[in-house]
PDB file of C-alpha atoms and ligand atoms in Angstrom:
ATOM      1  CA  MET L   1      65.657  96.596 109.227  1.00 48.00           C
ATOM      2  CA  ASN L   2      69.008  97.559 109.203  1.00 64.00           C
ATOM      3  CA  ASN L   3      70.105  95.322 106.739  1.00 78.00           C
ATOM      4  CA  PHE L   4      66.943  94.254 105.558  1.00 80.00           C
ATOM      5  CA  LEU L   5      68.267  94.545 101.458  1.00 85.00           C
ATOM      6  CA  GLY L   6      70.795  92.274 102.611  1.00 89.00           C
ATOM      7  CA  LEU L   7      74.110  94.218 101.942  1.00 92.00           C
ATOM      8  CA  PRO L   8      77.286  93.130 102.851  1.00 93.00           C
ATOM      9  CA  LEU L   9      79.043  94.617 105.477  1.00 93.00           C
ATOM     10  CA  ALA L  10      80.030  98.887 104.757  1.00 94.00           C
ATOM     11  CA  ALA L  11      83.953  98.705 105.047  1.00 94.00           C
ATOM     12  CA  SER L  12      85.236 102.486 103.368  1.00 95.00           C
ATOM     13  CA  THR L  13      84.420 106.191 104.598  1.00 95.00           C
ATOM     14  CA  PHE L  14      81.806 106.428 101.431  1.00 94.00           C
ATOM     15  CA  ALA L  15      80.364 102.984 102.117  1.00 94.00           C
ATOM     16  CA  ASP L  16      76.982 104.962 103.672  1.00 94.00           C
ATOM     17  CA  ASP L  17      76.912 106.988 101.115  1.00 94.00           C
ATOM     18  CA  ILE L  18      75.955 104.332  98.251  1.00 94.00           C
ATOM     19  CA  ASP L  19      73.945 102.690 100.372  1.00 94.00           C
ATOM     20  CA  PHE L  20      71.883 105.824 100.581  1.00 94.00           C
ATOM     21  CA  GLY L  21      71.171 106.138  96.995  1.00 92.00           C
ATOM     22  CA  ILE L  22      70.527 101.177  97.178  1.00 92.00           C
ATOM     23  CA  ARG L  23      67.766 102.074 100.194  1.00 93.00           C
ATOM     24  CA  LEU L  24      66.077 105.039  98.829  1.00 91.00           C
ATOM     25  CA  ILE L  25      65.123 103.966  95.571  1.00 90.00           C
ATOM     26  CA  HIS L  26      65.003 100.024  97.146  1.00 93.00           C
ATOM     27  CA  TYR L  27      62.278 101.763  99.102  1.00 92.00           C
ATOM     28  CA  ALA L  28      61.033 104.231  97.127  1.00 90.00           C
ATOM     29  CA  MET L  29      60.569 101.301  94.078  1.00 91.00           C
ATOM     30  CA  PHE L  30      58.762  99.172  97.019  1.00 94.00           C
ATOM     31  CA  ALA L  31      55.669 102.011  97.554  1.00 93.00           C
ATOM     32  CA  ILE L  32      55.077 102.778  94.129  1.00 90.00           C
ATOM     33  CA  PHE L  33      54.697  99.192  94.117  1.00 96.00           C
ATOM     34  CA  ILE L  34      52.022  98.792  97.022  1.00 97.00           C
ATOM     35  CA  LEU L  35      50.477 102.319  96.427  1.00 94.00           C
ATOM     36  CA  TRP L  36      49.838 101.124  92.320  1.00 92.00           C
ATOM     37  CA  GLY L  37      48.952  98.154  93.752  1.00 96.00           C
ATOM     38  CA  ILE L  38      46.381  99.011  95.634  1.00 96.00           C
ATOM     39  CA  PHE L  39      44.974 101.790  92.869  1.00 93.00           C
ATOM     40  CA  PHE L  40      44.882  99.393  89.866  1.00 95.00           C
ATOM     41  CA  THR L  41      42.939  96.717  91.985  1.00 97.00           C
ATOM     42  CA  TYR L  42      40.532  99.372  92.875  1.00 96.00           C
ATOM     43  CA  LEU L  43      40.123 100.653  90.208  1.00 93.00           C
ATOM     44  CA  ILE L  44      39.274  97.257  88.568  1.00 94.00           C
ATOM     45  CA  LEU L  45      36.745  96.439  91.700  1.00 94.00           C
ATOM     46  CA  ARG L  46      35.480 100.407  90.758  1.00 90.00           C
ATOM     47  CA  TYR L  47      34.802 100.096  87.022  1.00 88.00           C
ATOM     48  CA  ARG L  48      33.992  96.135  86.123  1.00 89.00           C
ATOM     49  CA  ARG L  49      31.319  95.390  83.822  1.00 88.00           C
ATOM     50  CA  ARG L  50      28.024  94.835  85.142  1.00 89.00           C
ATOM     51  CA  GLU L  51      24.809  94.782  84.177  1.00 89.00           C
ATOM     52  CA  GLY L  52      22.814  97.013  82.916  1.00 87.00           C
ATOM     53  CA  VAL L  53      26.001 100.038  83.772  1.00 84.00           C
ATOM     54  CA  SER L  54      26.501 101.235  80.503  1.00 83.00           C
ATOM     55  CA  ALA L  55      30.728 102.687  80.573  1.00 79.00           C
ATOM     56  CA  GLN L  56      30.646 106.958  81.409  1.00 75.00           C
ATOM     57  CA  ARG L  57      33.531 108.879  78.891  1.00 75.00           C
ATOM     58  CA  GLU L  58      34.027 112.321  80.264  1.00 72.00           C
ATOM     59  CA  LYS L  59      36.102 114.518  78.621  1.00 70.00           C
ATOM     60  CA  SER L  60      39.243 114.675  80.148  1.00 67.00           C
ATOM     61  CA  HIS L  61      40.935 116.488  82.955  1.00 70.00           C
ATOM     62  CA  SER L  62      42.945 118.816  82.713  1.00 78.00           C
ATOM     63  CA  ALA L  63      46.578 118.899  81.218  1.00 80.00           C
ATOM     64  CA  LEU L  64      48.366 120.206  84.851  1.00 81.00           C
ATOM     65  CA  GLY L  65      45.676 118.062  86.643  1.00 79.00           C
ATOM     66  CA  SER L  66      46.892 114.538  83.647  1.00 80.00           C
ATOM     67  CA  LEU L  67      50.019 115.826  83.776  1.00 88.00           C
ATOM     68  CA  MET L  68      50.848 115.616  87.800  1.00 88.00           C
ATOM     69  CA  PRO L  69      51.854 112.038  89.108  1.00 84.00           C
ATOM     70  CA  ASP L  70      54.878 112.620  86.226  1.00 89.00           C
ATOM     71  CA  ILE L  71      55.719 115.696  87.121  1.00 92.00           C
ATOM     72  CA  ILE L  72      56.281 114.122  91.521  1.00 90.00           C
ATOM     73  CA  VAL L  73      58.291 111.475  90.114  1.00 87.00           C
ATOM     74  CA  MET L  74      60.084 114.226  88.273  1.00 94.00           C
ATOM     75  CA  VAL L  75      59.863 116.454  90.760  1.00 95.00           C
ATOM     76  CA  PHE L  76      61.956 113.482  92.773  1.00 90.00           C
ATOM     77  CA  GLU L  77      63.801 112.553  90.403  1.00 92.00           C
ATOM     78  CA  ILE L  78      65.788 115.876  90.039  1.00 96.00           C
ATOM     79  CA  ALA L  79      65.668 116.267  93.881  1.00 94.00           C
ATOM     80  CA  LEU L  80      68.242 112.580  93.535  1.00 92.00           C
ATOM     81  CA  ILE L  81      70.383 113.956  90.969  1.00 95.00           C
ATOM     82  CA  ALA L  82      71.016 117.631  92.395  1.00 96.00           C
ATOM     83  CA  PHE L  83      71.635 116.788  96.318  1.00 95.00           C
ATOM     84  CA  TYR L  84      72.458 113.391  96.118  1.00 95.00           C
ATOM     85  CA  ALA L  85      73.246 112.327  92.882  1.00 94.00           C
ATOM     86  CA  ILE L  86      76.181 114.840  92.452  1.00 96.00           C
ATOM     87  CA  PRO L  87      77.563 115.695  95.524  1.00 96.00           C
ATOM     88  CA  VAL L  88      77.849 112.060  96.089  1.00 95.00           C
ATOM     89  CA  TRP L  89      80.137 111.216  92.763  1.00 94.00           C
ATOM     90  CA  SER L  90      82.000 114.672  92.737  1.00 95.00           C
ATOM     91  CA  ARG L  91      83.052 113.060  97.506  1.00 93.00           C
ATOM     92  CA  ILE L  92      84.256 109.937  95.455  1.00 93.00           C
ATOM     93  CA  LYS L  93      85.490 110.121  91.948  1.00 92.00           C
ATOM     94  CA  ILE L  94      86.204 113.907  91.420  1.00 92.00           C
ATOM     95  CA  ASN L  95      88.209 115.209  94.790  1.00 92.00           C
ATOM     96  CA  PHE L  96      90.636 112.083  94.486  1.00 93.00           C
ATOM     97  CA  PRO L  97      92.804 112.632  98.411  1.00 93.00           C
ATOM     98  CA  LYS L  98      96.378 113.986  97.627  1.00 93.00           C
ATOM     99  CA  PRO L  99      99.624 111.657  96.788  1.00 90.00           C
ATOM    100  CA  GLU L 100     101.237 112.531 100.219  1.00 89.00           C
ATOM    101  CA  ALA L 101      98.345 111.893 102.577  1.00 91.00           C
ATOM    102  CA  SER L 102      97.445 108.684 101.394  1.00 93.00           C
ATOM    103  CA  ASN L 103      98.352 105.275 101.240  1.00 94.00           C
ATOM    104  CA  GLN L 104      99.549 105.267  97.072  1.00 95.00           C
ATOM    105  CA  VAL L 105      99.649 101.642  95.445  1.00 96.00           C
ATOM    106  CA  ASP L 106      99.553  99.977  91.576  1.00 95.00           C
ATOM    107  CA  ILE L 107      96.715  97.621  90.502  1.00 97.00           C
ATOM    108  CA  VAL L 108      98.558  95.655  88.024  1.00 96.00           C
ATOM    109  CA  ALA L 109      95.748  93.265  86.575  1.00 96.00           C
ATOM    110  CA  GLU L 110      95.629  90.058  84.781  1.00 95.00           C
ATOM    111  CA  GLN L 111      94.849  86.762  83.665  1.00 93.00           C
ATOM    112  CA  PHE L 112      94.196  85.865  86.020  1.00 93.00           C
ATOM    113  CA  ALA L 113      96.080  87.210  89.408  1.00 95.00           C
ATOM    114  CA  TRP L 114      96.252  91.463  90.549  1.00 96.00           C
ATOM    115  CA  ASN L 115      99.824  92.375  90.658  1.00 95.00           C
ATOM    116  CA  ILE L 116     100.431  95.037  93.450  1.00 96.00           C
ATOM    117  CA  HIS L 117     102.712  97.269  92.884  1.00 95.00           C
ATOM    118  CA  TYR L 118     103.977  99.240  96.583  1.00 93.00           C
ATOM    119  CA  PRO L 119     106.707 101.688  95.768  1.00 92.00           C
ATOM    120  CA  GLY L 120     108.734 100.651  99.482  1.00 88.00           C
ATOM    121  CA  PRO L 121     109.739 103.048 102.078  1.00 86.00           C
ATOM    122  CA  ASP L 122     110.995 105.912 100.060  1.00 86.00           C
ATOM    123  CA  GLY L 123     107.818 106.616  98.347  1.00 87.00           C
ATOM    124  CA  LYS L 124     108.438 106.662  94.838  1.00 90.00           C
ATOM    125  CA  PHE L 125     107.075 103.824  92.401  1.00 92.00           C
ATOM    126  CA  GLY L 126     110.504 101.979  90.012  1.00 91.00           C
ATOM    127  CA  ARG L 127     109.950 102.025  86.830  1.00 91.00           C
ATOM    128  CA  ARG L 128     108.002  99.554  84.946  1.00 92.00           C
ATOM    129  CA  ASP L 129     108.914  98.845  81.429  1.00 90.00           C
ATOM    130  CA  PRO L 130     106.699  96.053  79.607  1.00 89.00           C
ATOM    131  CA  ARG L 131     109.953  94.755  77.470  1.00 92.00           C
ATOM    132  CA  LEU L 132     111.105  93.662  81.098  1.00 92.00           C
ATOM    133  CA  ILE L 133     107.994  91.592  82.014  1.00 90.00           C
ATOM    134  CA  HIS L 134     109.244  87.837  82.666  1.00 89.00           C
ATOM    135  CA  PHE L 135     107.076  85.286  83.927  1.00 88.00           C
ATOM    136  CA  SER L 136     109.458  85.910  87.793  1.00 89.00           C
ATOM    137  CA  ASN L 137     108.596  89.937  86.839  1.00 92.00           C
ATOM    138  CA  PRO L 138     104.888  90.513  86.140  1.00 91.00           C
ATOM    139  CA  ILE L 139     105.121  93.368  86.211  1.00 91.00           C
ATOM    140  CA  GLY L 140     108.232  94.434  84.270  1.00 91.00           C
ATOM    141  CA  LEU L 141     109.658  96.162  87.247  1.00 90.00           C
ATOM    142  CA  ASP L 142     113.146  98.124  86.458  1.00 89.00           C
ATOM    143  CA  ARG L 143     114.919  96.511  89.566  1.00 89.00           C
ATOM    144  CA  ASN L 144     117.961  98.896  88.148  1.00 90.00           C
ATOM    145  CA  ASP L 145     116.185 102.584  88.675  1.00 89.00           C
ATOM    146  CA  ALA L 146     117.225 103.717  91.409  1.00 87.00           C
ATOM    147  CA  ALA L 147     113.108 104.207  92.657  1.00 88.00           C
ATOM    148  CA  ALA L 148     112.506 100.724  92.413  1.00 87.00           C
ATOM    149  CA  GLN L 149     115.140  98.995  94.979  1.00 86.00           C
ATOM    150  CA  ASP L 150     112.970  99.046  97.425  1.00 89.00           C
ATOM    151  CA  ASP L 151     110.033  98.212  96.234  1.00 90.00           C
ATOM    152  CA  ILE L 152     107.559  95.328  96.751  1.00 90.00           C
ATOM    153  CA  VAL L 153     105.349  93.713  94.066  1.00 91.00           C
ATOM    154  CA  ALA L 154     103.224  90.664  96.059  1.00 91.00           C
ATOM    155  CA  ALA L 155     100.813  89.268  93.727  1.00 91.00           C
ATOM    156  CA  ASN L 156      97.243  88.685  95.167  1.00 94.00           C
ATOM    157  CA  GLU L 157      97.853  90.405  98.242  1.00 94.00           C
ATOM    158  CA  LEU L 158      96.460  94.184  98.594  1.00 96.00           C
ATOM    159  CA  HIS L 159      97.241  95.544 102.738  1.00 96.00           C
ATOM    160  CA  MET L 160      95.730  98.772 103.520  1.00 96.00           C
ATOM    161  CA  PRO L 161      96.759 100.614 106.652  1.00 96.00           C
ATOM    162  CA  LEU L 162      93.688 102.520 108.814  1.00 95.00           C
ATOM    163  CA  GLY L 163      93.476 105.628 109.032  1.00 87.00           C
ATOM    164  CA  LYS L 164      94.174 106.460 105.760  1.00 93.00           C
ATOM    165  CA  PRO L 165      93.018 106.463 102.499  1.00 96.00           C
ATOM    166  CA  THR L 166      94.411 104.253  99.655  1.00 96.00           C
ATOM    167  CA  LEU L 167      95.029 105.439  96.734  1.00 96.00           C
ATOM    168  CA  VAL L 168      95.008 102.836  93.639  1.00 96.00           C
ATOM    169  CA  ARG L 169      96.548 103.462  90.250  1.00 96.00           C
ATOM    170  CA  LEU L 170      94.805 100.843  88.019  1.00 97.00           C
ATOM    171  CA  SER L 171      95.434  98.861  84.998  1.00 96.00           C
ATOM    172  CA  SER L 172      95.855  95.512  83.275  1.00 96.00           C
ATOM    173  CA  LYS L 173      97.941  93.669  81.219  1.00 93.00           C
ATOM    174  CA  ASP L 174      95.570  91.742  78.363  1.00 92.00           C
ATOM    175  CA  VAL L 175      92.068  92.353  78.860  1.00 96.00           C
ATOM    176  CA  ILE L 176      89.252  94.076  81.022  1.00 97.00           C
ATOM    177  CA  HIS L 177      88.776  93.001  84.090  1.00 97.00           C
ATOM    178  CA  SER L 178      86.994  94.851  87.006  1.00 97.00           C
ATOM    179  CA  PHE L 179      88.667  95.702  91.111  1.00 97.00           C
ATOM    180  CA  SER L 180      85.630  95.022  93.202  1.00 97.00           C
ATOM    181  CA  VAL L 181      85.728  95.743  96.845  1.00 97.00           C
ATOM    182  CA  PRO L 182      81.385  94.998  97.800  1.00 96.00           C
ATOM    183  CA  GLU L 183      82.688  95.928 101.032  1.00 96.00           C
ATOM    184  CA  PHE L 184      84.332  99.295  99.907  1.00 96.00           C
ATOM    185  CA  ARG L 185      81.677  99.454  97.676  1.00 95.00           C
ATOM    186  CA  ILE L 186      83.853  99.720  94.990  1.00 95.00           C
ATOM    187  CA  LYS L 187      83.625  98.289  91.543  1.00 95.00           C
ATOM    188  CA  GLN L 188      86.744  99.641  88.940  1.00 96.00           C
ATOM    189  CA  ASP L 189      86.398  98.751  85.730  1.00 97.00           C
ATOM    190  CA  ALA L 190      90.554  97.793  84.374  1.00 96.00           C
ATOM    191  CA  VAL L 191      91.241  98.137  81.518  1.00 97.00           C
ATOM    192  CA  PRO L 192      94.593  98.203  79.047  1.00 95.00           C
ATOM    193  CA  GLY L 193      95.897 100.759  78.090  1.00 93.00           C
ATOM    194  CA  MET L 194      94.873 103.056  80.582  1.00 95.00           C
ATOM    195  CA  VAL L 195      95.278 104.415  83.973  1.00 96.00           C
ATOM    196  CA  ILE L 196      92.463 105.395  85.822  1.00 96.00           C
ATOM    197  CA  PRO L 197      93.092 106.156  89.439  1.00 95.00           C
ATOM    198  CA  VAL L 198      90.251 104.813  92.090  1.00 96.00           C
ATOM    199  CA  TRP L 199      90.447 105.295  96.307  1.00 97.00           C
ATOM    200  CA  VAL L 200      88.666 104.057  99.111  1.00 96.00           C
ATOM    201  CA  GLU L 201      89.680 104.847 103.233  1.00 96.00           C
ATOM    202  CA  PRO L 202      88.961 101.442 104.487  1.00 96.00           C
ATOM    203  CA  THR L 203      87.125 101.679 108.572  1.00 96.00           C
ATOM    204  CA  LYS L 204      87.428  98.302 109.813  1.00 95.00           C
ATOM    205  CA  ALA L 205      90.229  96.177 109.743  1.00 95.00           C
ATOM    206  CA  GLY L 206      89.647  92.443 108.815  1.00 96.00           C
ATOM    207  CA  ILE L 207      90.372  91.105 105.220  1.00 97.00           C
ATOM    208  CA  TYR L 208      87.888  91.415 102.549  1.00 97.00           C
ATOM    209  CA  GLU L 209      88.333  89.731  98.918  1.00 97.00           C
ATOM    210  CA  ILE L 210      88.837  91.580  95.890  1.00 96.00           C
ATOM    211  CA  ALA L 211      86.858  89.480  92.800  1.00 95.00           C
ATOM    212  CA  CYS L 212      87.401  90.034  89.403  1.00 96.00           C
ATOM    213  CA  ALA L 213      84.159  91.516  88.130  1.00 96.00           C
ATOM    214  CA  GLN L 214      84.434  91.474  84.328  1.00 95.00           C
ATOM    215  CA  LEU L 215      83.943  87.880  82.683  1.00 96.00           C
ATOM    216  CA  CYS L 216      88.415  87.615  81.452  1.00 95.00           C
ATOM    217  CA  GLY L 217      88.505  84.707  80.113  1.00 93.00           C
ATOM    218  CA  PHE L 218      88.764  80.666  82.023  1.00 94.00           C
ATOM    219  CA  ALA L 219      89.746  80.824  85.005  1.00 94.00           C
ATOM    220  CA  HIS L 220      88.198  84.601  85.422  1.00 95.00           C
ATOM    221  CA  SER L 221      85.902  82.696  88.976  1.00 94.00           C
ATOM    222  CA  LEU L 222      89.825  82.319  90.130  1.00 94.00           C
ATOM    223  CA  MET L 223      90.956  85.606  89.897  1.00 95.00           C
ATOM    224  CA  ARG L 224      90.558  86.499  93.493  1.00 95.00           C
ATOM    225  CA  ALA L 225      92.895  88.623  96.147  1.00 95.00           C
ATOM    226  CA  ASP L 226      93.212  90.411  99.933  1.00 96.00           C
ATOM    227  CA  ALA L 227      92.731  93.494 100.444  1.00 96.00           C
ATOM    228  CA  ILE L 228      94.280  93.068 104.153  1.00 96.00           C
ATOM    229  CA  VAL L 229      92.851  96.301 106.065  1.00 97.00           C
ATOM    230  CA  GLN L 230      95.277  96.386 109.463  1.00 96.00           C
ATOM    231  CA  SER L 231      96.779  98.670 111.692  1.00 95.00           C
ATOM    232  CA  ALA L 232      98.768 101.525 110.724  1.00 93.00           C
ATOM    233  CA  GLN L 233     101.719  99.894 112.873  1.00 94.00           C
ATOM    234  CA  ASP L 234     100.991  96.069 111.154  1.00 94.00           C
ATOM    235  CA  TYR L 235     101.156  97.825 108.065  1.00 93.00           C
ATOM    236  CA  ASP L 236     104.137  99.305 108.299  1.00 91.00           C
ATOM    237  CA  ALA L 237     105.499  95.929 110.243  1.00 91.00           C
ATOM    238  CA  TRP L 238     104.246  94.188 106.505  1.00 91.00           C
ATOM    239  CA  ILE L 239     106.814  96.519 104.191  1.00 89.00           C
ATOM    240  CA  LYS L 240     109.135  95.570 106.941  1.00 87.00           C
ATOM    241  CA  SER L 241     109.363  92.445 106.437  1.00 88.00           C
ATOM    242  CA  ARG L 242     108.704  92.152 102.645  1.00 83.00           C
ATOM    243  CA  HIS L 243     111.552  94.705 101.821  1.00 69.00           C
ATOM    244  CA  GLY L 244     113.834  93.616 100.018  1.00 54.00           C
ATOM    245  CA  ASP L 245     112.241  91.829  98.026  1.00 52.00           C
TER     246      ASP L 245
HETATM  247 CU1   CU V   1      89.215  89.182  85.456  1.00 80.10          CU
END
């Protein structure tokens, strides 16, 4: 019953909050469907046409009485907004983790790959310039910039340490893509000309698929990458192994 809806593994700190909403809406709609079906069937049988029985037309009930179902639904919806939607939205989309306390990466989407830019051990992102973009330098990183010396650019490999939020600045080189990782309950468009922040704190080690969720061209279906969640030690070891690339 716990995974009655077939939701994917929940692997981020806010996944359960999102799932609560998905479950609540599905179960409430299922209950309404059943109750409404029973009521509808009852009315059809109770007031079916019979020989010798003529229709009775009563005066309508009070306005308040006939509005009651709407009032109940409205109270439910207002409660959903006030006690669920606003707190969860502000937790995920407004209160971002502090950059100093996060693993920071820039993701530059393109047809048809995810370029992941890590600031390296110095924690500073090197300068990027669109004029330097080349097939061997997909994000136009300026290797002459001091801050860029230790930067790492990996294609389709997003490494994330456990126990720390990863803060992503998402952008696109060409068309609109969408950064989607179902296990993290994240889906965010990458829009050319904009830098959109997203964050996630993974809770389970593993490899999850990043799939572009916005039809972006002929090879859209191949625009996949790995989100690799590993222990802090393994993450540091990977950064060291790539250092100087
Ligand atoms: Cu895409």
